[in-house]
Coordinates of C-alpha atoms in Angstrom, one line a residue:
Chain A
X29 CA -115.1 -21.5 177.1
X30 CA -118.3 -20.8 175.2
X31 CA -116.4 -18.2 173.2
X32 CA -114.2 -20.9 171.5
X33 CA -115.4 -21.3 167.9
X34 CA -115.5 -25.1 167.8
X35 CA -117.7 -25.2 170.9
X36 CA -120.2 -22.7 169.4
X37 CA -120.2 -24.8 166.2
X38 CA -120.6 -28.1 168.1
X39 CA -117.9 -30.1 166.5
X40 CA -114.2 -29.9 165.4
X41 CA -112.8 -28.3 162.3
X42 CA -112.6 -31.6 160.5
X43 CA -116.4 -31.9 160.7
X44 CA -116.9 -28.4 159.4
X45 CA -114.5 -29.1 156.5
X46 CA -116.3 -32.3 155.5
X47 CA -119.7 -30.7 155.7
X48 CA -118.7 -27.6 153.8
X49 CA -117.0 -29.7 151.2
X50 CA -120.2 -31.7 150.6
X51 CA -122.3 -28.5 150.4
X52 CA -119.8 -26.9 147.9
X53 CA -119.8 -30.0 145.7
X54 CA -123.6 -30.4 145.8
X55 CA -124.1 -26.6 145.3
X56 CA -121.8 -26.7 142.2
X57 CA -123.8 -29.6 140.7
X58 CA -127.0 -27.7 141.3
X59 CA -125.4 -24.6 139.8
X60 CA -124.5 -26.5 136.6
X61 CA -128.0 -27.8 136.2
X62 CA -129.6 -24.5 137.2
X63 CA -130.2 -23.5 133.5
X64 CA -132.2 -26.7 132.8
X65 CA -135.9 -25.8 132.5
X66 CA -136.8 -29.0 134.3
X67 CA -134.8 -28.1 137.4
X68 CA -138.0 -27.5 139.6
X69 CA -139.3 -30.9 138.5
X70 CA -135.9 -32.6 139.2
X71 CA -135.9 -30.9 142.7
X72 CA -139.5 -32.1 143.3
X73 CA -138.5 -35.7 142.4
X74 CA -135.4 -35.5 144.6
X75 CA -137.5 -34.3 147.6
X76 CA -140.4 -36.5 146.7
X77 CA -138.2 -39.6 146.8
X78 CA -137.2 -38.9 150.4
X79 CA -140.7 -38.0 151.5
X80 CA -142.3 -41.1 149.8
X81 CA -139.7 -43.4 151.4
X82 CA -139.7 -41.9 154.9
X83 CA -143.3 -40.9 155.3
X84 CA -145.1 -43.4 153.1
X85 CA -143.1 -46.6 152.3
X86 CA -141.6 -46.9 155.8
X87 CA -144.8 -46.4 157.8
X88 CA -146.6 -48.6 155.4
X89 CA -144.4 -51.6 155.8
X90 CA -144.1 -51.0 159.6
X91 CA -147.9 -51.0 160.0
X92 CA -148.2 -54.0 157.7
X93 CA -145.6 -55.9 159.7
X94 CA -147.4 -55.1 163.0
X95 CA -150.7 -56.3 161.5
X96 CA -149.0 -59.5 160.4
X97 CA -147.7 -59.9 164.0
X98 CA -151.3 -59.7 165.3
X99 CA -152.8 -62.2 162.8
X100 CA -150.1 -64.8 162.9
X101 CA -150.4 -67.4 165.7
X102 CA -146.7 -67.8 166.1
X103 CA -143.4 -66.0 165.5
X104 CA -142.4 -68.8 163.1
X105 CA -145.6 -68.4 161.1
X106 CA -145.1 -64.6 161.1
X107 CA -141.6 -65.0 159.6
X108 CA -142.9 -67.5 157.0
X109 CA -145.3 -64.8 155.9
X110 CA -142.8 -62.0 156.2
X111 CA -140.3 -63.5 153.7
X112 CA -142.7 -64.0 150.7
X113 CA -144.4 -60.7 151.3
X114 CA -141.0 -58.9 151.3
X115 CA -139.8 -60.8 148.2
X116 CA -143.0 -60.0 146.3
X117 CA -143.1 -56.4 147.6
X118 CA -139.4 -55.9 146.5
X119 CA -140.2 -57.1 143.0
X120 CA -143.3 -55.0 142.8
X121 CA -141.4 -51.9 143.9
X122 CA -138.6 -52.4 141.4
X123 CA -140.6 -53.6 138.4
X124 CA -143.8 -51.7 138.9
X125 CA -143.7 -49.9 135.5
X126 CA -143.8 -53.3 133.6
X127 CA -146.2 -54.9 136.0
X128 CA -148.7 -52.0 135.9
X129 CA -148.0 -51.5 132.1
X130 CA -147.0 -47.9 132.7
X131 CA -145.2 -46.0 129.9
X132 CA -146.4 -48.5 127.3
X133 CA -145.9 -46.0 124.4
X134 CA -142.2 -45.4 125.1
X135 CA -141.8 -49.1 125.9
X136 CA -143.2 -50.0 122.5
X137 CA -141.0 -47.5 120.7
X138 CA -137.9 -48.8 122.4
X139 CA -138.4 -52.5 122.2
X140 CA -141.2 -53.1 119.6
X141 CA -143.0 -55.1 122.3
X142 CA -145.8 -54.7 124.9
X143 CA -145.5 -55.1 128.7
X144 CA -148.3 -57.7 128.7
X145 CA -146.4 -60.7 130.3
X146 CA -145.1 -58.9 133.4
X147 CA -148.1 -58.8 135.7
X148 CA -148.8 -62.5 135.3
X149 CA -145.1 -63.3 135.8
X150 CA -145.0 -61.3 139.0
X151 CA -148.2 -63.0 140.3
X152 CA -146.7 -66.4 139.5
X153 CA -143.4 -65.5 141.3
X154 CA -145.4 -64.3 144.3
X155 CA -147.5 -67.5 144.4
X156 CA -144.2 -69.4 144.2
X157 CA -142.7 -67.5 147.1
X158 CA -145.8 -68.2 149.3
X159 CA -145.9 -71.8 148.2
X160 CA -142.2 -72.4 149.0
X161 CA -142.4 -70.6 152.3
X162 CA -145.6 -72.5 153.2
X163 CA -143.9 -75.8 152.3
X164 CA -140.9 -75.0 154.5
X165 CA -143.2 -74.0 157.3
X166 CA -145.3 -77.2 157.0
X167 CA -142.2 -79.3 157.1
X168 CA -140.9 -77.5 160.2
X169 CA -144.2 -77.9 162.0
X170 CA -144.4 -81.6 161.2
X171 CA -140.8 -82.1 162.4
X172 CA -141.5 -80.2 165.6
X173 CA -144.6 -82.4 166.2
X174 CA -142.7 -85.6 165.5
X175 CA -140.0 -84.5 167.9
X176 CA -142.6 -83.6 170.5
X177 CA -144.2 -87.1 170.1
X178 CA -140.9 -88.9 170.4
X179 CA -139.9 -87.0 173.6
X180 CA -143.4 -87.6 174.9
X181 CA -144.5 -84.0 175.6
X182 CA -145.4 -80.7 173.9
X183 CA -142.8 -79.2 171.6
X184 CA -141.7 -76.5 174.0
X185 CA -140.8 -78.9 176.8
X186 CA -138.4 -80.9 174.6
X187 CA -134.8 -81.0 176.0
X188 CA -132.3 -78.6 174.6
X189 CA -130.2 -80.2 171.8
X190 CA -126.6 -80.9 172.6
X191 CA -127.3 -81.9 176.2
X192 CA -127.1 -85.4 177.5
X193 CA -130.9 -85.5 177.9
X194 CA -131.3 -85.0 174.1
X195 CA -129.1 -87.9 173.3
X196 CA -131.1 -90.0 175.8
X197 CA -134.4 -88.9 174.2
X198 CA -133.5 -90.0 170.7
X199 CA -131.7 -93.2 171.7
Chain B
X20 CA -137.7 -24.5 174.2
X21 CA -138.0 -27.0 171.3
X22 CA -137.0 -29.8 173.7
X23 CA -140.0 -29.1 175.9
X24 CA -142.4 -29.4 173.0
X25 CA -141.6 -32.9 171.8
X26 CA -144.3 -33.8 169.3
X27 CA -146.1 -37.2 169.6
X28 CA -145.2 -40.7 168.4
X29 CA -142.3 -41.1 166.0
X30 CA -140.4 -38.4 167.9
X31 CA -140.6 -40.4 171.1
X32 CA -137.8 -42.9 171.5
X33 CA -140.2 -45.4 173.0
X34 CA -142.0 -45.7 169.7
X35 CA -139.0 -47.5 168.2
X36 CA -139.1 -51.0 169.6
X37 CA -137.2 -53.3 167.3
X38 CA -134.5 -55.1 169.3
X39 CA -132.3 -55.4 166.2
X40 CA -131.6 -51.8 165.6
X41 CA -128.1 -50.8 166.8
X42 CA -124.8 -49.6 165.7
X43 CA -123.4 -53.0 164.8
X44 CA -126.3 -53.9 162.4
X45 CA -126.2 -50.5 160.8
X46 CA -122.5 -50.8 160.4
X47 CA -122.7 -54.2 158.7
X48 CA -125.1 -52.7 156.1
X49 CA -122.9 -49.6 155.9
X50 CA -119.7 -51.5 155.1
X51 CA -121.5 -53.4 152.3
X52 CA -122.6 -50.1 150.8
X53 CA -119.2 -48.5 151.4
X54 CA -117.6 -51.2 149.2
X55 CA -120.3 -51.4 146.5
X56 CA -121.7 -47.9 146.0
X57 CA -118.4 -46.6 144.8
X58 CA -118.4 -49.3 142.1
X59 CA -121.8 -48.2 141.0
X60 CA -120.7 -44.6 141.0
X61 CA -117.5 -45.1 139.1
X62 CA -119.1 -47.4 136.4
X63 CA -121.7 -44.7 136.0
X64 CA -119.0 -42.0 135.5
X65 CA -117.2 -44.3 133.1
X66 CA -120.4 -44.6 131.0
X67 CA -120.3 -40.8 130.7
X68 CA -116.7 -41.1 129.4
X69 CA -117.8 -43.8 127.0
X70 CA -120.3 -41.5 125.3
X71 CA -117.5 -39.3 124.0
X72 CA -117.7 -36.1 126.0
X73 CA -114.8 -34.7 123.9
X74 CA -117.3 -34.4 121.0
X75 CA -120.0 -32.8 123.1
X76 CA -122.2 -35.9 122.7
X77 CA -122.2 -37.1 126.3
X78 CA -125.3 -36.0 128.1
X79 CA -125.3 -33.5 129.8
X80 CA -122.8 -31.8 127.5
X81 CA -121.1 -29.2 129.7
X82 CA -120.4 -30.6 133.2
X83 CA -117.6 -28.3 134.3
X84 CA -115.3 -30.1 136.7
X85 CA -117.8 -32.8 137.4
X86 CA -116.3 -35.6 135.3
X87 CA -113.5 -38.1 135.2
X88 CA -110.3 -36.9 133.6
X89 CA -110.6 -37.0 129.8
X90 CA -109.5 -40.1 128.0
X91 CA -110.3 -42.0 124.8
X92 CA -112.8 -44.8 125.6
X93 CA -111.0 -48.1 124.7
X94 CA -112.1 -50.5 122.0
X95 CA -110.5 -53.5 123.8
X96 CA -111.8 -55.6 125.2
X97 CA -114.9 -55.6 123.1
X98 CA -117.0 -56.4 126.2
X99 CA -115.8 -53.5 128.2
X100 CA -118.9 -51.4 128.1
X101 CA -121.0 -54.5 128.5
X102 CA -119.1 -55.2 131.8
X103 CA -119.0 -51.6 133.2
X104 CA -122.6 -50.8 132.4
X105 CA -123.9 -54.3 133.3
X106 CA -122.2 -53.8 136.7
X107 CA -123.6 -50.4 137.1
X108 CA -127.2 -51.4 136.5
X109 CA -127.3 -54.9 138.0
X110 CA -125.2 -54.0 141.1
X111 CA -127.3 -50.8 141.5
X112 CA -130.5 -52.9 141.4
X113 CA -129.1 -55.5 143.8
X114 CA -128.2 -52.8 146.3
X115 CA -131.8 -51.6 146.6
X116 CA -132.6 -54.1 149.5
X117 CA -129.4 -53.1 151.3
X118 CA -130.2 -49.4 150.9
X119 CA -133.7 -49.9 152.2
X120 CA -132.5 -52.0 155.2
X121 CA -129.8 -49.4 156.0
X122 CA -132.5 -46.6 156.0
X123 CA -134.7 -48.8 158.2
X124 CA -131.9 -49.3 160.6
X125 CA -131.3 -45.5 161.1
X126 CA -134.8 -44.2 160.7
X127 CA -135.3 -43.3 164.4
X128 CA -132.6 -40.7 163.8
X129 CA -134.9 -38.9 161.4
X130 CA -137.2 -38.2 164.2
X131 CA -134.8 -37.1 166.9
X132 CA -136.1 -34.2 169.0
X133 CA -134.9 -31.5 169.1
X134 CA -133.9 -31.8 165.4
X135 CA -130.5 -30.4 166.1
X136 CA -128.6 -29.1 169.1
X137 CA -125.8 -27.3 167.4
X138 CA -124.9 -25.7 164.0
X139 CA -122.8 -28.8 163.3
X140 CA -125.7 -31.1 163.7
X141 CA -127.9 -28.9 161.5
X142 CA -125.4 -28.9 158.7
X143 CA -124.7 -32.6 159.0
X144 CA -128.4 -33.4 158.8
X145 CA -128.6 -31.3 155.7
X146 CA -125.8 -33.3 154.1
X147 CA -127.7 -36.5 155.1
X148 CA -130.6 -35.1 153.0
X149 CA -128.2 -34.9 150.1
X150 CA -127.1 -38.5 150.7
X151 CA -130.5 -40.1 151.3
X152 CA -132.2 -38.0 148.6
X153 CA -129.3 -38.6 146.2
X154 CA -129.3 -42.4 146.6
X155 CA -133.2 -42.6 146.4
X156 CA -133.3 -40.3 143.4
X157 CA -130.7 -42.3 141.6
X158 CA -132.5 -45.5 142.3
X159 CA -135.9 -44.2 141.2
X160 CA -134.7 -42.5 138.0
X161 CA -132.5 -45.5 137.1
X162 CA -135.2 -48.1 137.8
X163 CA -137.7 -46.1 135.7
X164 CA -135.2 -45.6 132.8
X165 CA -134.3 -49.2 132.4
X166 CA -138.0 -49.9 132.0
X167 CA -138.6 -47.1 129.5
X168 CA -141.1 -45.4 131.8
X169 CA -140.2 -41.7 131.5
X170 CA -142.9 -40.5 133.8
X171 CA -140.5 -38.1 135.5
X172 CA -140.7 -35.7 132.5
X173 CA -137.1 -34.5 132.5
X174 CA -133.9 -35.7 130.8
X175 CA -132.9 -38.9 132.5
X176 CA -129.2 -38.5 131.6
X177 CA -129.0 -34.9 133.0
X178 CA -130.9 -35.7 136.2
X179 CA -129.2 -39.0 136.8
X180 CA -125.7 -37.5 136.2
X181 CA -126.1 -34.4 138.5
X182 CA -128.1 -36.5 141.0
X183 CA -125.0 -38.7 141.2
X184 CA -122.8 -35.8 142.2
X185 CA -125.2 -34.6 144.8
X186 CA -125.3 -38.2 146.2
X187 CA -121.5 -38.4 146.0
X188 CA -121.2 -35.1 148.0
X189 CA -123.4 -36.6 150.8
X190 CA -121.7 -40.0 150.6
X191 CA -118.1 -38.8 150.9
X192 CA -118.8 -36.5 153.8
X193 CA -120.9 -39.1 155.6
X194 CA -118.1 -41.7 155.2
X195 CA -115.5 -39.1 156.4
X196 CA -117.6 -38.3 159.5
X197 CA -118.8 -41.8 160.3
X198 CA -115.9 -44.1 159.4
X199 CA -114.4 -44.3 162.9
X200 CA -117.8 -45.0 164.4
X201 CA -118.5 -47.7 161.9
X202 CA -115.2 -49.5 162.5
X203 CA -115.7 -49.3 166.2
X204 CA -119.2 -50.7 165.9
X205 CA -118.1 -53.5 163.6
X206 CA -115.5 -54.5 166.2
X207 CA -118.1 -54.5 169.0
X208 CA -119.5 -57.9 167.9
X209 CA -118.3 -60.9 166.0
X210 CA -120.0 -61.5 162.7
X211 CA -119.3 -65.2 163.1
X212 CA -120.9 -65.4 166.5
X213 CA -123.8 -63.3 165.3
X214 CA -124.4 -65.7 162.4
X215 CA -124.7 -68.5 165.0
X216 CA -127.1 -66.7 167.3
X217 CA -130.7 -68.0 167.1
X218 CA -133.8 -65.9 167.5
X219 CA -134.3 -67.0 171.1
X220 CA -130.8 -65.9 172.0
X221 CA -131.0 -62.5 170.2
X222 CA -130.6 -59.6 172.6
X223 CA -130.5 -55.9 171.9
X224 CA -127.1 -54.2 171.5
X225 CA -125.9 -52.2 174.5
X226 CA -127.3 -48.6 174.5
X227 CA -125.4 -46.3 172.2
X228 CA -124.9 -42.5 172.3
X229 CA -126.6 -42.2 168.9
X230 CA -129.9 -43.6 170.1
X231 CA -130.1 -46.4 167.5
X232 CA -130.8 -49.0 170.2
X233 CA -134.3 -49.0 171.4
X234 CA -134.8 -47.9 175.0
X235 CA -137.8 -50.2 175.3
X236 CA -137.2 -53.1 172.9
X237 CA -139.7 -55.8 172.1
X238 CA -138.7 -59.5 172.2
X239 CA -136.9 -60.5 169.0
X240 CA -139.1 -62.0 166.3
X241 CA -136.1 -62.3 164.1
X242 CA -132.4 -62.9 164.8
X243 CA -129.8 -60.6 163.3
X244 CA -128.7 -63.6 161.2
X245 CA -132.3 -63.7 160.0
X246 CA -132.5 -60.0 159.2
X247 CA -129.2 -60.1 157.3
X248 CA -130.3 -63.2 155.6
X249 CA -133.5 -61.5 154.4
X250 CA -131.5 -58.6 153.0
X251 CA -129.0 -60.9 151.3
X252 CA -131.8 -63.0 150.0
X253 CA -133.4 -59.9 148.5
X254 CA -130.2 -58.9 146.9
X255 CA -129.7 -62.4 145.4
X256 CA -133.3 -62.5 144.2
X257 CA -132.8 -59.2 142.3
X258 CA -129.5 -60.4 141.0
X259 CA -131.0 -63.6 139.7
X260 CA -133.8 -61.8 138.0
X261 CA -131.6 -59.2 136.3
X262 CA -128.2 -60.6 135.4
X263 CA -129.7 -62.5 132.4
X264 CA -130.3 -59.3 130.5
X265 CA -126.5 -58.7 130.4
X266 CA -125.2 -62.3 130.1
X267 CA -127.8 -63.2 127.4
X268 CA -128.0 -66.6 125.8
X269 CA -130.0 -69.1 127.8
X270 CA -129.7 -66.9 130.9
X271 CA -131.7 -64.2 129.3
X272 CA -134.9 -66.0 130.2
X273 CA -134.2 -65.5 133.9
X274 CA -134.7 -61.7 133.6
X275 CA -138.4 -62.4 134.0
X276 CA -139.5 -58.9 134.9
X277 CA -137.2 -56.8 132.7
X278 CA -137.8 -55.6 129.1
X279 CA -134.6 -57.4 127.9
X280 CA -135.3 -60.8 129.3
X281 CA -137.6 -61.8 126.4
X282 CA -137.1 -64.2 123.6
X283 CA -137.8 -62.8 120.1
X284 CA -137.6 -66.0 118.1
X285 CA -134.8 -68.0 116.4
X286 CA -134.2 -66.1 113.2
X287 CA -130.9 -64.3 112.4
X288 CA -132.5 -60.9 113.2
X289 CA -134.5 -62.0 116.3
X290 CA -132.5 -60.3 118.9
X291 CA -133.2 -57.2 121.1
X292 CA -134.2 -54.0 119.2
X293 CA -133.4 -50.6 120.6
X294 CA -135.7 -48.2 119.0
X295 CA -137.8 -49.6 116.2
X296 CA -137.8 -48.3 112.6
X297 CA -141.4 -47.2 113.1
X298 CA -140.5 -45.2 116.2
X299 CA -137.5 -43.7 114.4
X300 CA -139.7 -42.6 111.5
X301 CA -137.8 -44.6 108.9
X302 CA -139.9 -45.1 105.7
X303 CA -139.6 -47.9 103.2
X304 CA -138.9 -45.4 100.4
X305 CA -135.7 -44.1 102.2
X306 CA -134.1 -47.5 102.3
X307 CA -135.1 -48.8 98.9
X308 CA -132.8 -49.4 95.9
X309 CA -132.1 -45.6 95.6
X310 CA -130.4 -45.6 99.0
X311 CA -126.8 -44.6 98.9
X312 CA -124.1 -44.1 101.5
X313 CA -122.2 -40.8 101.3
X314 CA -118.6 -40.8 102.4
X315 CA -117.4 -37.3 103.2
X316 CA -114.2 -35.6 104.3
X317 CA -112.0 -36.6 101.4
X318 CA -111.2 -34.5 98.3
X319 CA -114.7 -35.1 97.0
X320 CA -117.8 -37.0 98.3
X321 CA -117.9 -40.7 97.4
X322 CA -121.3 -42.3 96.9
X323 CA -121.9 -46.1 97.3
X324 CA -125.0 -48.1 96.6
X325 CA -125.7 -51.1 98.9
X326 CA -124.6 -53.4 96.1
X327 CA -121.4 -51.4 95.7
X328 CA -120.8 -51.7 99.5
X329 CA -121.4 -55.4 99.4
X330 CA -118.8 -55.8 96.6
X331 CA -116.1 -54.2 98.7
X332 CA -113.7 -56.5 100.7
X333 CA -115.7 -57.6 103.7
X334 CA -115.0 -58.5 107.3
X335 CA -117.0 -60.3 110.0
X336 CA -116.8 -60.0 113.7
X337 CA -118.7 -61.3 116.7
X338 CA -119.4 -58.3 118.9
X339 CA -121.7 -57.3 121.7
X340 CA -124.1 -54.4 121.7
X341 CA -124.4 -53.1 125.2
X342 CA -126.9 -50.5 126.2
X343 CA -126.9 -47.8 128.9
X344 CA -129.8 -49.7 130.4
X345 CA -127.4 -52.5 131.3
X346 CA -128.6 -55.1 128.8
X347 CA -126.5 -56.5 126.0
X348 CA -126.6 -59.0 123.2
X349 CA -123.7 -60.6 121.2
X350 CA -124.2 -61.2 117.5
X351 CA -122.1 -62.1 114.4
X352 CA -121.9 -59.0 112.2
X353 CA -120.6 -58.8 108.6
X354 CA -119.9 -55.7 106.5
X355 CA -117.1 -53.3 105.5
X356 CA -114.4 -52.1 107.8
X357 CA -114.8 -48.4 108.7
X358 CA -111.1 -47.9 108.1
X359 CA -111.5 -49.3 104.6
X360 CA -114.3 -46.8 104.0
X361 CA -112.0 -44.0 105.3
X362 CA -109.4 -45.0 102.7
X363 CA -112.0 -45.1 100.0
X364 CA -113.1 -41.6 101.0
X365 CA -109.5 -40.5 100.7
X366 CA -108.8 -39.8 104.4
X367 CA -105.8 -42.0 105.4
X368 CA -105.4 -41.0 109.0
X369 CA -108.8 -40.0 110.4
X370 CA -109.0 -38.3 113.8
X371 CA -112.7 -39.0 114.1
X372 CA -115.7 -39.9 112.0
X373 CA -119.2 -38.4 112.1
X374 CA -122.0 -40.8 111.3
X375 CA -125.4 -39.6 110.4
X376 CA -128.6 -41.6 110.3
X377 CA -131.7 -41.4 108.1
X378 CA -133.6 -40.9 111.3
X379 CA -134.7 -37.2 111.4
X380 CA -135.2 -36.4 115.0
X381 CA -134.0 -37.9 118.3
X382 CA -130.9 -37.5 120.3
X383 CA -129.1 -40.4 118.7
X384 CA -129.5 -39.9 115.0
X385 CA -125.8 -39.2 114.7
X386 CA -122.6 -40.1 116.6
X387 CA -119.0 -39.2 116.4
X388 CA -116.4 -41.9 116.7
X389 CA -112.9 -41.6 118.1
X390 CA -109.8 -42.5 115.9
X391 CA -109.3 -45.8 117.8
X392 CA -113.0 -46.6 117.1
X393 CA -112.7 -45.9 113.4
X394 CA -109.4 -47.7 112.9
X395 CA -110.2 -50.9 114.9
X396 CA -110.0 -54.0 112.8
X397 CA -113.5 -55.1 113.9
X398 CA -115.2 -51.7 113.6
X399 CA -117.7 -52.2 110.8
X400 CA -120.4 -50.7 108.7
X401 CA -122.5 -53.8 109.0
X402 CA -124.7 -55.0 106.2
X403 CA -125.5 -58.4 107.5
X404 CA -126.0 -60.1 110.9
X405 CA -125.9 -63.9 111.6
X406 CA -125.7 -64.6 107.8
X407 CA -128.7 -62.6 106.8
X408 CA -129.3 -59.0 105.7
X409 CA -130.0 -56.6 108.6
X410 CA -133.7 -56.3 109.3
X411 CA -135.2 -52.8 109.1
X412 CA -135.4 -52.6 112.9
X413 CA -131.7 -53.5 113.2
X414 CA -130.7 -50.7 110.8
X415 CA -131.1 -51.9 107.2
X416 CA -129.5 -51.0 104.8
X417 CA -126.4 -50.5 107.0
X418 CA -125.4 -49.8 110.6
X419 CA -122.3 -49.1 112.6
X420 CA -120.9 -51.7 115.0
X421 CA -117.8 -50.8 117.0
X422 CA -116.3 -52.8 119.9
X423 CA -117.1 -51.5 123.4
X424 CA -119.1 -48.6 122.1
X425 CA -122.3 -47.7 124.0
X426 CA -125.3 -49.2 122.1
X427 CA -126.9 -46.0 120.9
X428 CA -123.8 -44.8 119.2
X429 CA -123.8 -47.8 116.9
X430 CA -125.9 -45.7 114.5
X431 CA -128.6 -47.5 112.5
X432 CA -129.9 -46.6 109.0
X433 CA -126.6 -44.9 108.2
X434 CA -126.9 -42.1 105.6
X435 CA -123.4 -40.6 105.6
X436 CA -120.0 -40.9 107.3
X437 CA -117.7 -37.9 107.4
X438 CA -114.1 -38.7 108.2
X439 CA -112.4 -35.9 109.9
X440 CA -108.7 -35.1 110.0
X441 CA -106.9 -34.0 113.2

């Protein structure tokens, strides 16, 4: 049994064909670019992108999310913080060169302008995200309290919607 | 042996506690990327074709078999490159949240221990490096390039082009190997039911052979509906903040964080500049009254002053300029038809035209146009825009404007045009 080739390989011939095809295509692309003097730099950026994502960005946002979980009093509050943080972080990640005014020389040569407005715009957008999320959160909390008052008890003991008791409570 | 020496933390399955990770969620994100990433890839390859690889002016020049079959880039519709390149850049940016979410959903797999149990797994993991490295490399280089931040220090075109093929190798094999698993996982739950499931009712998916589902899940702090909503919201946010650079007009202002979302004023020449005259090293003396246009390729060179050009039968056309960075701007151009200039030069049936700029250095101080681009009725050597003379930054005394041609090949500060026969 162990002598049969696909058992030693660990998968069927289709798997081997797909994997070898990919390696051949990628190898050919690397071969074509192999005379470029910048190849080591390109390879460094290729590997660096993976390392930075997997070993820096991912742990960073995981730790940040756990910290957020510890400081926020409720899951609802946590999510109302998560969303603006994610929105703001996404924009920072994508538009960092403009926000941090990096590459200003080439930027000026290409456009005839400076990157001056971007940091302020990003901060305003971020403030907008937090304000909007905070507003929604406040409305939800007030609604929950109002419901709790109407049903005469704390929010969590309110009857489940859609049941007879809920209709009775609001009637 | 390796299995007995499992390293700490991320390599232990118990570390991964999100109740949302599972084959269904991963597959939903996967199917979105399966449909959209090929669009980004093909529009990117089309951009290479649009640069005129048959004249050796697409970058990188020699790509062997790694290109679409040769064809002449069309001139109709005039907004073709605006559409394909706008799609490439804006869709590419919009997919960043989806790619990040997809990677989040499968990250425990990076830390499986032992790293592989068979040659098949080892090889497949290497192709995943091509896929993940490829997609991240393309995102990083593309995002930096559209913001003119060349911190990477290599040719963007070369790296982004070959990076795309490495990505494509990883992508195609990954799809080939995982498609059955993806369809099975998608059928395992109803999207409609999932979109109606609240956070309180969210339970982990059943344990899967791939180990995506946490063996020790925490209570859900987010429903799957919420998680998908956050990803979709991120995608919409990026789309809203970028599409304006392609659509232009009033929508341009919505591209708040992009170089091409800015207003330059209300004058006839107050639209987006790509490379200023100062950056191109154009001096006032070069474009003064002594400037002449040289038409080559006929029996003998023909020289025309700007007044001489302006006295020729003119033509006007409203045409977009669309750049490789995905932005575009539509303006009303007036000047002389390129095909009329070919006649004047004495070349009645040009196979191509080679345009040179006064700009001395730079990769785009010259461009070769295909026959269809020279002969199109709206292909112009423009002298004026929106009723005024071109400004120096927009190519005074004369610039090329051709329908559906990538922006940088609409040569500015034209010095000579050589019409070539077949």
